[in-house]
Amino acid sequence: MYLGSKGESSTHEKCIAQKQQGDEEEAGGARWDADARRRHSRACSGKTRLSIQEKLDIIYMYYLSEASPSSSRRIVNQWDIAHVFGKSGAAISKLLKAENALKVMTTTIEGKMAKNRRKIIKSIKEEVRRKKAAAAPTKKA
């Protein structure tokens, strides 16, 4: 199921470019000026926020897909999910961060009543452990 189209993608890419430009300016100390904010707003107009059900669907898609034991790579990747839902990779990545995914699963009524809830929460925690293990420096004897 692919919902995105090239027209949507270019508008979406403009939105991301505007945001990145604004982030770079902000990092330099300058805030967005009115013109940059207006351009960003135009590029993002018509975009809607993800509903709770869409967030749960994304979390399900990602965390119920197989991950290799040696890395945190999964069969379903975030870019594909972003295209399916017409969102940016950054938006999907933010949602799928362990703390955010757990928050959705544990604080929403839909998440608390979700099918396979325990399996998803276990998968999220396993991924956190894998990433910590991969980031930990190895000691040589």
Coordinates of N, CA and C in Angstrom, one line a residue:
M1 N 0.8 -1.2 0.0 CA 0.0 0.0 0.0 C 0.9 1.2 0.0
Y2 N 0.9 2.0 -1.1 CA 1.7 3.2 -1.2 C 0.8 4.4 -1.4
L3 N 0.7 5.3 -0.5 CA -0.2 6.4 -0.6 C 0.5 7.7 -1.1
G4 N 1.8 7.8 -1.0 CA 2.5 9.0 -1.5 C 2.6 9.0 -3.0
S5 N 2.8 10.3 -3.5 CA 3.0 10.5 -4.9 C 4.1 11.4 -5.1
K6 N 4.7 11.5 -6.3 CA 5.8 12.4 -6.5 C 5.5 13.8 -6.2
G7 N 4.3 14.3 -6.5 CA 3.8 15.6 -6.2 C 3.9 15.9 -4.7
E8 N 3.4 15.0 -3.9 CA 3.4 15.1 -2.5 C 4.8 15.1 -1.9
S9 N 5.6 14.3 -2.5 CA 7.0 14.1 -2.1 C 7.8 15.4 -2.3
S10 N 7.6 16.1 -3.4 CA 8.4 17.3 -3.6 C 7.9 18.4 -2.6
T11 N 6.7 18.5 -2.4 CA 6.2 19.5 -1.4 C 6.7 19.1 0.0
H12 N 6.7 17.8 0.3 CA 7.2 17.3 1.5 C 8.7 17.6 1.7
E13 N 9.4 17.4 0.6 CA 10.9 17.7 0.6 C 11.1 19.2 0.8
K14 N 10.3 20.0 0.2 CA 10.4 21.5 0.5 C 10.3 21.8 1.9
C15 N 9.3 21.2 2.5 CA 9.0 21.4 4.0 C 10.2 21.0 4.8
I16 N 10.8 19.8 4.5 CA 11.9 19.3 5.2 C 13.1 20.3 5.0
A17 N 13.3 20.7 3.8 CA 14.4 21.7 3.5 C 14.2 23.0 4.3
Q18 N 13.0 23.5 4.3 CA 12.8 24.7 5.1 C 13.1 24.5 6.6
K19 N 12.7 23.4 7.1 CA 12.9 23.1 8.5 C 14.4 23.0 8.8
Q20 N 15.1 22.3 7.9 CA 16.6 22.1 8.1 C 17.3 23.5 8.0
Q21 N 16.8 24.3 7.0 CA 17.4 25.6 6.9 C 17.1 26.4 8.2
G22 N 15.9 26.3 8.7 CA 15.6 27.0 9.9 C 16.4 26.5 11.1
D23 N 16.6 25.2 11.2 CA 17.4 24.6 12.3 C 18.8 25.1 12.2
E24 N 19.4 25.2 11.0 CA 20.8 25.7 10.8 C 20.8 27.2 11.2
E25 N 19.8 28.0 10.9 CA 19.8 29.4 11.3 C 19.7 29.5 12.8
E26 N 18.8 28.7 13.4 CA 18.6 28.7 14.8 C 19.9 28.3 15.5
A27 N 20.6 27.3 15.0 CA 21.8 26.8 15.6 C 22.9 28.0 15.6
G28 N 22.8 28.8 14.6 CA 23.7 30.0 14.5 C 23.3 31.1 15.4
G29 N 22.2 31.0 16.1 CA 21.7 32.0 17.0 C 20.5 32.8 16.5
A30 N 20.3 32.8 15.2 CA 19.2 33.6 14.6 C 17.9 32.8 14.6
R31 N 16.8 33.4 14.9 CA 15.5 32.8 14.8 C 15.0 32.9 13.4
W32 N 13.9 32.1 13.2 CA 13.3 32.2 11.8 C 12.7 33.6 11.7
D33 N 12.9 34.2 10.5 CA 12.2 35.5 10.3 C 10.8 35.2 9.7
A34 N 10.0 36.2 9.6 CA 8.6 36.1 9.2 C 8.5 35.4 7.8
D35 N 9.4 35.8 6.9 CA 9.4 35.2 5.5 C 9.7 33.7 5.5
A36 N 10.7 33.3 6.3 CA 11.0 31.9 6.4 C 9.9 31.1 7.0
R37 N 9.3 31.6 8.0 CA 8.2 31.0 8.7 C 7.0 30.8 7.7
R38 N 6.7 31.8 6.9 CA 5.6 31.8 6.0 C 5.9 30.7 4.9
R39 N 7.2 30.7 4.4 CA 7.5 29.7 3.4 C 7.3 28.2 3.9
H40 N 7.8 28.1 5.2 CA 7.7 26.8 5.8 C 6.2 26.4 6.0
S41 N 5.4 27.4 6.4 CA 4.0 27.1 6.6 C 3.3 26.8 5.3
R42 N 3.6 27.4 4.2 CA 3.1 27.1 2.9 C 3.4 25.7 2.5
A43 N 4.7 25.3 2.7 CA 5.2 24.0 2.3 C 4.5 22.9 3.1
C44 N 4.1 23.2 4.4 CA 3.5 22.2 5.2 C 2.0 22.3 5.3
S45 N 1.4 23.2 4.6 CA 0.0 23.4 4.7 C -0.7 22.1 4.1
G46 N -1.8 21.8 4.7 CA -2.6 20.6 4.2 C -2.1 19.3 4.9
K47 N -1.0 19.3 5.6 CA -0.5 18.1 6.2 C -1.2 18.0 7.6
T48 N -1.6 16.8 7.9 CA -2.4 16.6 9.1 C -1.5 15.8 10.1
R49 N -1.8 15.9 11.4 CA -1.1 15.2 12.4 C -1.6 13.7 12.3
L50 N -0.7 12.8 12.8 CA -1.1 11.4 12.8 C -2.1 11.2 13.9
S51 N -3.1 10.4 13.7 CA -4.1 10.0 14.7 C -3.5 9.0 15.6
I52 N -4.1 8.8 16.7 CA -3.6 7.7 17.7 C -3.5 6.4 17.0
Q53 N -4.6 6.1 16.2 CA -4.6 4.8 15.5 C -3.5 4.7 14.5
E54 N -3.2 5.8 13.8 CA -2.1 5.7 12.8 C -0.8 5.5 13.5
K55 N -0.6 6.2 14.7 CA 0.6 6.0 15.5 C 0.8 4.6 15.9
L56 N -0.3 4.0 16.4 CA -0.3 2.6 16.8 C 0.0 1.7 15.6
D57 N -0.5 2.0 14.4 CA -0.3 1.2 13.2 C 1.2 1.2 12.9
I58 N 1.8 2.4 13.0 CA 3.2 2.6 12.6 C 4.1 1.8 13.6
I59 N 3.8 1.9 14.9 CA 4.5 1.2 15.9 C 4.4 -0.3 15.7
Y60 N 3.2 -0.8 15.4 CA 3.0 -2.2 15.1 C 3.8 -2.6 13.9
M61 N 3.7 -1.9 12.8 CA 4.4 -2.2 11.6 C 5.9 -2.4 11.9
Y62 N 6.5 -1.5 12.6 CA 7.9 -1.4 12.8 C 8.4 -2.5 13.9
Y63 N 7.7 -2.4 15.0 CA 8.2 -3.3 16.1 C 7.8 -4.7 16.0
L64 N 6.8 -5.1 15.2 CA 6.4 -6.5 15.0 C 7.2 -7.1 13.9
S65 N 7.9 -6.3 13.1 CA 8.7 -6.8 12.0 C 10.0 -7.4 12.6
E66 N 10.6 -8.4 11.9 CA 11.7 -9.1 12.4 C 13.0 -8.2 12.4
A67 N 13.8 -8.3 13.4 CA 15.0 -7.6 13.5 C 16.2 -8.6 13.6
S68 N 17.3 -8.3 13.0 CA 18.4 -9.3 13.1 C 19.0 -9.2 14.5
P69 N 19.4 -10.3 15.1 CA 19.9 -10.3 16.4 C 21.2 -9.5 16.6
S70 N 22.0 -9.3 15.5 CA 23.3 -8.6 15.6 C 23.2 -7.1 15.5
S71 N 22.1 -6.7 14.9 CA 21.9 -5.2 14.7 C 20.4 -4.9 15.0
S72 N 20.1 -3.6 14.9 CA 18.7 -3.2 15.1 C 18.0 -3.0 13.7
R73 N 18.6 -3.5 12.6 CA 17.9 -3.4 11.3 C 16.7 -4.2 11.3
R74 N 15.7 -3.7 10.7 CA 14.4 -4.4 10.6 C 14.0 -4.6 9.1
I75 N 13.1 -5.5 8.9 CA 12.6 -5.8 7.5 C 11.9 -4.6 7.0
V76 N 11.0 -4.0 7.9 CA 10.2 -2.8 7.5 C 11.1 -1.6 8.0
N77 N 11.5 -0.8 7.1 CA 12.3 0.4 7.5 C 11.4 1.7 7.6
Q78 N 12.0 2.6 8.3 CA 11.3 3.8 8.6 C 10.9 4.6 7.3
W79 N 11.8 4.6 6.3 CA 11.5 5.3 5.1 C 10.3 4.8 4.4
D80 N 10.1 3.5 4.3 CA 8.9 2.9 3.7 C 7.7 3.3 4.5
I81 N 7.7 3.3 5.8 CA 6.6 3.7 6.6 C 6.3 5.2 6.3
A82 N 7.3 6.0 6.2 CA 7.1 7.4 6.0 C 6.3 7.6 4.6
H83 N 6.7 6.9 3.6 CA 6.0 7.0 2.3 C 4.6 6.5 2.4
V84 N 4.3 5.4 3.1 CA 3.0 4.9 3.2 C 2.1 5.9 3.9
F85 N 2.6 6.6 4.9 CA 1.7 7.5 5.7 C 1.9 9.0 5.2
G86 N 2.7 9.2 4.2 CA 2.9 10.6 3.7 C 3.5 11.5 4.7
K87 N 4.4 11.0 5.5 CA 5.1 11.9 6.5 C 6.6 11.9 6.3
S88 N 7.3 12.7 7.0 CA 8.7 12.8 6.8 C 9.4 11.6 7.6
G89 N 10.6 11.3 7.2 CA 11.3 10.3 7.9 C 11.6 10.7 9.3
A90 N 11.8 12.0 9.5 CA 12.1 12.6 10.8 C 10.9 12.4 11.8
A91 N 9.7 12.6 11.2 CA 8.4 12.4 12.0 C 8.3 10.9 12.4
I92 N 8.6 10.0 11.5 CA 8.4 8.6 11.8 C 9.5 8.2 12.8
S93 N 10.7 8.7 12.6 CA 11.8 8.3 13.5 C 11.5 8.8 14.9
K94 N 11.0 10.0 15.0 CA 10.6 10.5 16.4 C 9.6 9.7 17.0
L95 N 8.6 9.3 16.3 CA 7.5 8.4 16.9 C 8.1 7.1 17.3
L96 N 9.0 6.5 16.5 CA 9.6 5.2 16.8 C 10.7 5.1 17.8
K97 N 11.1 6.3 18.3 CA 12.1 6.3 19.4 C 11.5 5.5 20.5
A98 N 12.3 4.7 21.2 CA 11.7 3.9 22.3 C 10.9 4.6 23.3
E99 N 11.4 5.7 23.8 CA 10.6 6.4 24.8 C 9.3 6.9 24.3
N100 N 9.2 7.4 23.0 CA 8.0 7.9 22.5 C 7.0 6.7 22.1
A101 N 7.5 5.7 21.6 CA 6.7 4.5 21.3 C 6.1 3.9 22.5
L102 N 6.9 3.8 23.6 CA 6.4 3.3 24.9 C 5.3 4.2 25.4
K103 N 5.5 5.5 25.3 CA 4.6 6.5 25.8 C 3.2 6.3 25.1
V104 N 3.2 6.1 23.8 CA 2.0 5.9 23.0 C 1.3 4.6 23.5
M105 N 2.1 3.6 23.7 CA 1.6 2.3 24.1 C 1.0 2.2 25.5
T106 N 1.6 3.1 26.4 CA 1.2 3.0 27.8 C 0.3 4.1 28.2
T107 N 0.2 5.2 27.5 CA -0.6 6.3 28.0 C -2.0 6.4 27.3
T108 N -2.1 5.9 26.1 CA -3.4 6.0 25.4 C -4.3 4.8 25.6
I109 N -5.5 5.0 25.7 CA -6.5 3.9 25.9 C -6.3 2.9 24.8
E110 N -6.2 3.4 23.5 CA -6.0 2.5 22.4 C -4.8 1.6 22.6
G111 N -3.7 2.2 23.0 CA -2.5 1.5 23.3 C -2.6 0.5 24.4
K112 N -3.3 0.8 25.4 CA -3.5 -0.1 26.5 C -4.3 -1.3 26.2
M113 N -5.2 -1.1 25.2 CA -6.1 -2.2 24.8 C -5.6 -2.9 23.5
A114 N -4.5 -2.5 23.1 CA -4.0 -3.0 21.8 C -3.7 -4.5 21.8
K115 N -3.9 -5.1 20.7 CA -3.6 -6.6 20.5 C -2.1 -6.7 20.4
N116 N -1.5 -7.7 21.0 CA -0.1 -7.9 21.0 C 0.7 -6.9 21.7
R117 N 0.1 -6.2 22.6 CA 0.7 -5.1 23.4 C 2.0 -5.5 24.1
R118 N 1.9 -6.6 24.8 CA 3.1 -7.1 25.5 C 4.2 -7.4 24.6
K119 N 3.9 -8.0 23.5 CA 4.9 -8.4 22.5 C 5.6 -7.1 21.9
I120 N 4.8 -6.1 21.7 CA 5.4 -4.9 21.1 C 6.3 -4.2 22.2
I121 N 5.8 -4.1 23.4 CA 6.6 -3.5 24.5 C 7.9 -4.3 24.7
K122 N 7.8 -5.6 24.6 CA 9.0 -6.4 24.8 C 10.0 -6.1 23.6
S123 N 9.5 -6.0 22.4 CA 10.3 -5.7 21.2 C 11.0 -4.4 21.4
I124 N 10.3 -3.4 21.9 CA 10.9 -2.0 22.0 C 12.0 -2.1 23.1
K125 N 11.8 -2.8 24.2 CA 12.8 -2.9 25.2 C 14.0 -3.7 24.7
E126 N 13.8 -4.7 23.9 CA 14.9 -5.5 23.3 C 15.7 -4.6 22.4
E127 N 15.1 -3.8 21.6 CA 15.8 -2.9 20.7 C 16.7 -1.9 21.5
V128 N 16.2 -1.4 22.6 CA 16.9 -0.5 23.5 C 18.2 -1.2 24.0
R129 N 18.0 -2.5 24.4 CA 19.1 -3.3 24.9 C 20.2 -3.5 23.8
R130 N 19.7 -3.8 22.6 CA 20.6 -4.1 21.5 C 21.4 -2.8 21.2
K131 N 20.8 -1.7 21.1 CA 21.4 -0.4 20.8 C 22.5 -0.1 21.9
K132 N 22.1 -0.3 23.2 CA 23.0 0.0 24.3 C 24.3 -0.9 24.1
A133 N 24.0 -2.2 23.8 CA 25.1 -3.2 23.7 C 26.0 -2.8 22.5
A134 N 25.4 -2.3 21.4 CA 26.2 -1.9 20.3 C 27.0 -0.7 20.5
A135 N 26.5 0.2 21.4 CA 27.2 1.5 21.6 C 28.2 1.3 22.7
A136 N 28.1 0.3 23.5 CA 29.1 0.1 24.6 C 30.5 -0.3 24.0
P137 N 31.5 0.4 24.5 CA 32.9 0.0 24.0 C 33.3 -1.4 24.5
T138 N 33.9 -2.1 23.6 CA 34.4 -3.4 24.0 C 35.7 -3.3 24.6
K139 N 35.9 -4.1 25.7 CA 37.2 -4.1 26.4 C 38.1 -5.2 25.9
K140 N 39.4 -4.9 25.6 CA 40.3 -5.9 25.2 C 41.2 -6.3 26.4
A141 N 41.4 -7.6 26.5 CA 42.2 -8.1 27.6 C 43.7 -8.0 27.4

